Coordinates of C-alpha atoms in Angstrom, one line a residue:
X137 CA 70.1 -88.2 -34.6
X138 CA 73.6 -88.1 -36.0
X139 CA 73.6 -84.4 -35.6
X140 CA 72.5 -84.8 -32.0
X141 CA 75.3 -87.4 -31.4
X142 CA 77.9 -85.0 -32.8
X143 CA 76.9 -82.4 -30.5
X144 CA 76.8 -84.7 -27.6
X145 CA 80.1 -86.5 -28.0
X146 CA 82.1 -83.4 -27.7
X147 CA 84.8 -82.7 -25.1
X148 CA 83.3 -79.3 -24.2
X149 CA 80.1 -81.1 -22.9
X150 CA 82.0 -83.1 -20.3
X151 CA 81.8 -80.3 -18.1
X152 CA 78.4 -78.8 -16.4
X153 CA 78.2 -75.4 -18.1
X154 CA 74.7 -74.5 -19.4
X155 CA 73.4 -71.2 -20.6
X156 CA 70.0 -71.6 -19.2
X157 CA 70.4 -72.2 -15.5
X158 CA 66.8 -71.4 -14.7
X159 CA 66.0 -74.9 -16.1
X160 CA 67.4 -76.4 -12.9
X161 CA 64.5 -75.0 -10.8
X162 CA 61.7 -75.5 -13.2
X163 CA 59.6 -78.4 -14.3
X164 CA 59.7 -79.4 -18.0
X165 CA 55.8 -79.2 -18.0
X166 CA 55.0 -76.0 -16.4
X167 CA 53.6 -73.3 -18.6
X168 CA 54.6 -70.2 -16.7
X169 CA 58.1 -68.7 -15.9
X170 CA 59.3 -68.8 -12.4
X171 CA 59.1 -71.4 -9.8
X172 CA 55.8 -73.5 -9.8
X173 CA 54.3 -74.1 -6.4
X174 CA 53.2 -77.6 -7.4
X175 CA 56.7 -78.3 -8.4
X176 CA 58.0 -76.9 -5.2
X177 CA 55.7 -79.2 -3.2
X178 CA 56.8 -82.2 -5.3
X179 CA 60.4 -81.5 -4.9
X180 CA 60.0 -81.4 -1.0
X181 CA 57.8 -84.6 -1.0
X182 CA 60.5 -86.2 -3.2
X183 CA 63.3 -85.2 -0.8
X184 CA 61.6 -86.2 2.3
X185 CA 60.6 -89.4 1.1
X186 CA 64.2 -90.3 0.1
X187 CA 65.5 -89.0 3.4
X188 CA 62.9 -91.0 5.3
X189 CA 63.8 -94.3 3.6
X190 CA 67.5 -93.5 3.8
X191 CA 67.2 -93.1 7.7
X192 CA 65.0 -96.2 8.0
X193 CA 67.7 -98.3 6.3
X194 CA 70.0 -97.2 9.2
X195 CA 67.6 -98.2 11.9
X196 CA 66.9 -101.4 10.0
X197 CA 70.6 -102.3 9.9
X198 CA 71.0 -101.3 13.6
X199 CA 68.2 -103.7 14.6
X200 CA 69.8 -106.5 12.9
X201 CA 73.0 -106.2 15.1
X202 CA 74.0 -109.3 17.1
X203 CA 76.6 -110.0 19.6
X204 CA 78.9 -111.4 17.0
X205 CA 78.2 -109.0 14.1
X206 CA 77.6 -105.3 13.8
X207 CA 75.4 -104.9 10.6
X208 CA 75.3 -101.1 11.1
X209 CA 79.1 -100.9 10.5
X210 CA 78.7 -102.7 7.2
X211 CA 75.8 -100.4 5.9
X212 CA 78.4 -98.1 4.1
X213 CA 79.9 -101.2 2.0
X214 CA 76.9 -101.9 -0.2
X215 CA 76.4 -100.3 -3.5
X216 CA 72.8 -100.0 -2.9
X217 CA 73.3 -97.5 0.0
X218 CA 75.9 -95.6 -2.1
X219 CA 73.2 -95.1 -4.7
X220 CA 70.4 -94.3 -2.3
X221 CA 72.7 -91.9 -0.7
X222 CA 73.1 -90.1 -4.1
X223 CA 69.3 -90.2 -4.7
X224 CA 68.8 -88.6 -1.2
X225 CA 71.5 -86.0 -1.6
X226 CA 70.3 -84.9 -5.0
X227 CA 66.7 -84.8 -4.0
X228 CA 67.2 -82.6 -0.9
X229 CA 69.6 -80.3 -2.8
X230 CA 66.9 -79.8 -5.6
X231 CA 64.3 -78.9 -3.0
X232 CA 66.7 -76.4 -1.4
X233 CA 67.5 -74.8 -5.0
X234 CA 63.9 -74.5 -6.1
X235 CA 63.1 -73.1 -2.5
X236 CA 65.8 -70.5 -2.9
X237 CA 64.7 -69.5 -6.3
X238 CA 61.3 -68.9 -5.2
X239 CA 62.4 -66.7 -2.4
X240 CA 64.4 -64.6 -4.6
X241 CA 61.5 -64.3 -7.2
X242 CA 59.2 -63.1 -4.4
X243 CA 61.8 -60.4 -3.6
X244 CA 63.0 -59.2 -6.9
X245 CA 60.8 -60.9 -9.4
X246 CA 61.8 -63.7 -11.8
X247 CA 65.2 -63.2 -13.2
X248 CA 67.9 -65.1 -14.9
X249 CA 70.7 -63.1 -14.1
X250 CA 73.3 -65.9 -13.9
X251 CA 76.0 -65.2 -16.5
X252 CA 77.2 -68.7 -15.8
X253 CA 75.8 -72.0 -14.2
X254 CA 76.4 -71.5 -10.4
X255 CA 78.6 -74.2 -8.8
X256 CA 75.8 -75.4 -6.7
X257 CA 73.7 -76.1 -9.9
X258 CA 76.7 -77.9 -11.4
X259 CA 77.0 -80.0 -8.2
X260 CA 73.1 -80.8 -8.4
X261 CA 73.5 -81.7 -12.0
X262 CA 76.2 -84.3 -11.3
X263 CA 74.5 -85.8 -8.4
X264 CA 71.1 -86.1 -10.3
X265 CA 72.9 -87.8 -13.2
X266 CA 74.7 -90.3 -11.0
X267 CA 71.6 -90.8 -8.9
X268 CA 69.3 -91.8 -12.0
X269 CA 71.9 -93.9 -13.8
X270 CA 73.0 -95.7 -10.6
X271 CA 69.3 -96.5 -9.4
X272 CA 68.5 -98.1 -12.7
X273 CA 71.6 -100.2 -12.6
X274 CA 71.1 -101.2 -9.1
X275 CA 67.5 -102.4 -9.7
X276 CA 68.7 -104.2 -12.8
X277 CA 71.6 -105.9 -11.2
X278 CA 69.8 -106.8 -8.1
X279 CA 66.9 -108.7 -9.5
X280 CA 69.0 -110.2 -12.4
X281 CA 72.1 -111.2 -10.3
X282 CA 71.9 -110.8 -6.6
X283 CA 68.3 -111.5 -5.5
X284 CA 67.7 -115.0 -4.1
X285 CA 64.2 -115.7 -2.9
X286 CA 65.6 -118.2 -0.4
X287 CA 67.9 -115.4 1.2
X288 CA 66.1 -112.1 0.4
X289 CA 62.7 -111.1 1.8
X290 CA 60.8 -108.6 -0.5
X291 CA 60.0 -106.3 2.5
X292 CA 58.8 -102.7 2.1
X293 CA 62.3 -101.4 2.6
X294 CA 63.8 -103.9 0.3
X295 CA 61.4 -102.6 -2.5
X296 CA 61.9 -99.1 -1.8
X297 CA 65.8 -99.5 -1.7
X298 CA 65.9 -101.8 -4.8
X299 CA 62.9 -101.2 -7.1
X300 CA 61.1 -97.7 -6.2
X301 CA 64.5 -95.9 -6.1
X302 CA 64.7 -96.4 -9.9
X303 CA 60.9 -95.9 -10.4
X304 CA 61.1 -92.6 -8.7
X305 CA 64.2 -91.5 -10.5
X306 CA 62.6 -92.2 -13.8
X307 CA 59.7 -90.1 -12.7
X308 CA 61.9 -87.3 -11.9
X309 CA 64.0 -87.4 -15.1
X310 CA 60.6 -87.1 -16.9
X311 CA 59.6 -83.9 -14.8
X312 CA 62.7 -82.0 -14.5
X313 CA 63.7 -79.4 -17.3
X314 CA 67.5 -79.4 -17.1
X315 CA 69.5 -81.3 -19.7
X316 CA 71.1 -84.8 -19.4
X317 CA 74.2 -85.2 -21.6
X318 CA 75.2 -88.3 -23.1
X319 CA 79.0 -87.7 -22.6
X320 CA 78.5 -87.6 -18.8
X321 CA 78.3 -91.4 -19.1
X322 CA 82.1 -90.9 -18.2
X323 CA 80.9 -89.8 -14.7
X324 CA 78.7 -92.6 -14.3
X325 CA 81.3 -95.0 -15.4
X326 CA 83.8 -93.4 -13.0
X327 CA 81.4 -93.8 -10.0
X328 CA 80.9 -97.5 -10.5
X329 CA 84.6 -97.9 -11.2
X330 CA 85.4 -96.3 -7.8
X331 CA 83.0 -98.7 -6.1
X332 CA 84.6 -101.7 -7.7
X333 CA 88.1 -100.5 -6.6
X334 CA 86.6 -99.9 -3.0
X335 CA 85.3 -103.5 -3.1
X336 CA 88.7 -104.9 -4.0
X337 CA 90.5 -102.9 -1.3
X338 CA 87.8 -103.9 1.2
X339 CA 88.5 -107.4 0.2
X340 CA 92.2 -107.3 0.5
X341 CA 91.8 -105.7 3.8
X342 CA 89.8 -108.9 5.1
X343 CA 86.6 -107.2 5.0
X344 CA 83.4 -109.5 5.1
X345 CA 79.8 -109.0 4.0
X346 CA 76.6 -109.7 5.8
X347 CA 76.6 -112.8 8.0
X348 CA 80.3 -112.7 7.7
X349 CA 80.2 -113.7 4.1
X350 CA 83.6 -113.6 2.3
X351 CA 82.4 -110.9 -0.1
X352 CA 80.2 -107.9 0.0
X353 CA 78.0 -109.6 -2.8
X354 CA 78.4 -113.2 -3.9
X355 CA 78.9 -112.2 -7.5
X356 CA 81.6 -109.8 -6.4
X357 CA 83.9 -112.2 -4.7
X358 CA 87.4 -111.0 -5.6
X359 CA 89.0 -114.3 -4.4
X360 CA 87.5 -115.6 -7.6
X361 CA 89.0 -113.1 -10.1
X362 CA 88.5 -115.2 -13.1
X363 CA 84.7 -115.1 -12.5
X364 CA 84.3 -111.9 -10.8
X365 CA 86.3 -109.5 -13.3
X366 CA 83.9 -110.5 -16.2
X367 CA 80.7 -109.6 -14.0
X368 CA 82.5 -106.3 -13.0
X369 CA 83.1 -105.5 -16.6
X370 CA 79.4 -106.4 -17.5
X371 CA 78.3 -104.2 -14.7
X372 CA 80.2 -101.2 -16.1
X373 CA 78.5 -101.9 -19.5
X374 CA 75.3 -101.9 -18.1
X375 CA 75.9 -98.6 -16.5
X376 CA 76.8 -97.1 -20.0
X377 CA 73.5 -98.8 -21.4
X378 CA 71.3 -97.3 -18.5
X379 CA 72.9 -93.9 -19.1
X380 CA 72.3 -94.2 -22.9
X381 CA 68.6 -95.1 -22.4
X382 CA 68.0 -92.4 -19.8
X383 CA 69.5 -90.0 -22.5
X384 CA 66.9 -91.4 -25.1
X385 CA 64.2 -90.9 -22.7
X386 CA 65.2 -87.2 -22.1
X387 CA 65.4 -86.6 -26.0
X388 CA 61.7 -87.9 -26.2
X389 CA 60.8 -85.8 -23.2
X390 CA 62.0 -82.7 -24.8
X391 CA 60.5 -83.5 -28.2
X392 CA 57.2 -84.0 -26.6
X393 CA 57.5 -81.0 -24.6
X394 CA 58.4 -78.9 -27.5
X395 CA 55.5 -80.3 -29.6
X396 CA 53.1 -79.2 -26.9
X397 CA 54.5 -75.7 -27.0
X398 CA 54.2 -75.3 -30.6
X399 CA 50.6 -76.4 -30.7
X400 CA 49.9 -73.9 -27.8
X401 CA 51.5 -71.1 -29.8
X402 CA 49.4 -71.6 -32.9
X403 CA 46.7 -69.0 -33.6
X404 CA 43.4 -70.5 -33.0
X405 CA 40.7 -69.4 -35.6
X406 CA 37.1 -69.7 -34.1
X407 CA 34.3 -70.6 -36.4
X408 CA 31.4 -68.6 -36.6
X409 CA 28.3 -70.4 -35.2
X410 CA 25.1 -70.3 -37.1
X411 CA 23.3 -67.8 -34.8
X412 CA 26.2 -65.3 -35.0
X413 CA 25.7 -62.2 -37.3
X414 CA 28.3 -62.0 -40.1
X415 CA 29.9 -58.6 -41.0
X416 CA 28.3 -57.0 -44.1
X417 CA 31.2 -57.2 -46.4
X418 CA 31.4 -60.9 -45.8
X419 CA 27.8 -61.3 -46.7
X420 CA 27.9 -59.2 -49.7
X421 CA 30.9 -61.2 -51.1

């Protein structure tokens, strides 16, 4: 583990260069090279599901509009919607990349002719990292801090946005083959820091939350800095923890996959059945 940590905590790993770009269009568990049709179908179902819920959240916000308040205009202020947008963007991009690779393979055969990781792959890698960490953080913070049974109804949309978002992203991190770097926690941390800065600016500009609440979230009321700042710091620490746990899960995924590959490559020696005729030299010996 110390060796892995030394390799991961390296300034050169802060970027998104990778010597095996084909891993971004493959499933960790597929046996053959090239794009798996099953994985392609999964990628499109995954992308369409996220896109459908994302659009549903828009319509749901619009339906709640009243003469005194426009709920749709406040849709962009919530971290949940920021996180779900990340999940949707990376899911659709992944589906597009896998489809593009399949078309390429059908024309020229499977190839890994990228000398460097294409920029579009790097963008997907960044979005995927942010999406999985943010989804886990949102689920944890919602049910630990924000959820109030007297105020929040656990509707299908609510569960999809606050619970199944992280369940689906954890499933995805188990299935994908591309790496997840520990030092990339800097990008996850930067994302949540940008949101907190936005919430401060929004508050100073006189913005209000749902039902004209004085803050976006009750726990993120910047008129009470002495109590809100510690919560914001804890939120950033929670993001780091979520990133670290995800990295450990990826290490476990890779080791399990390698162990299966090693077993499949071991030569199999079949035992002679009792009714098989043994070679003469074996019998004489």
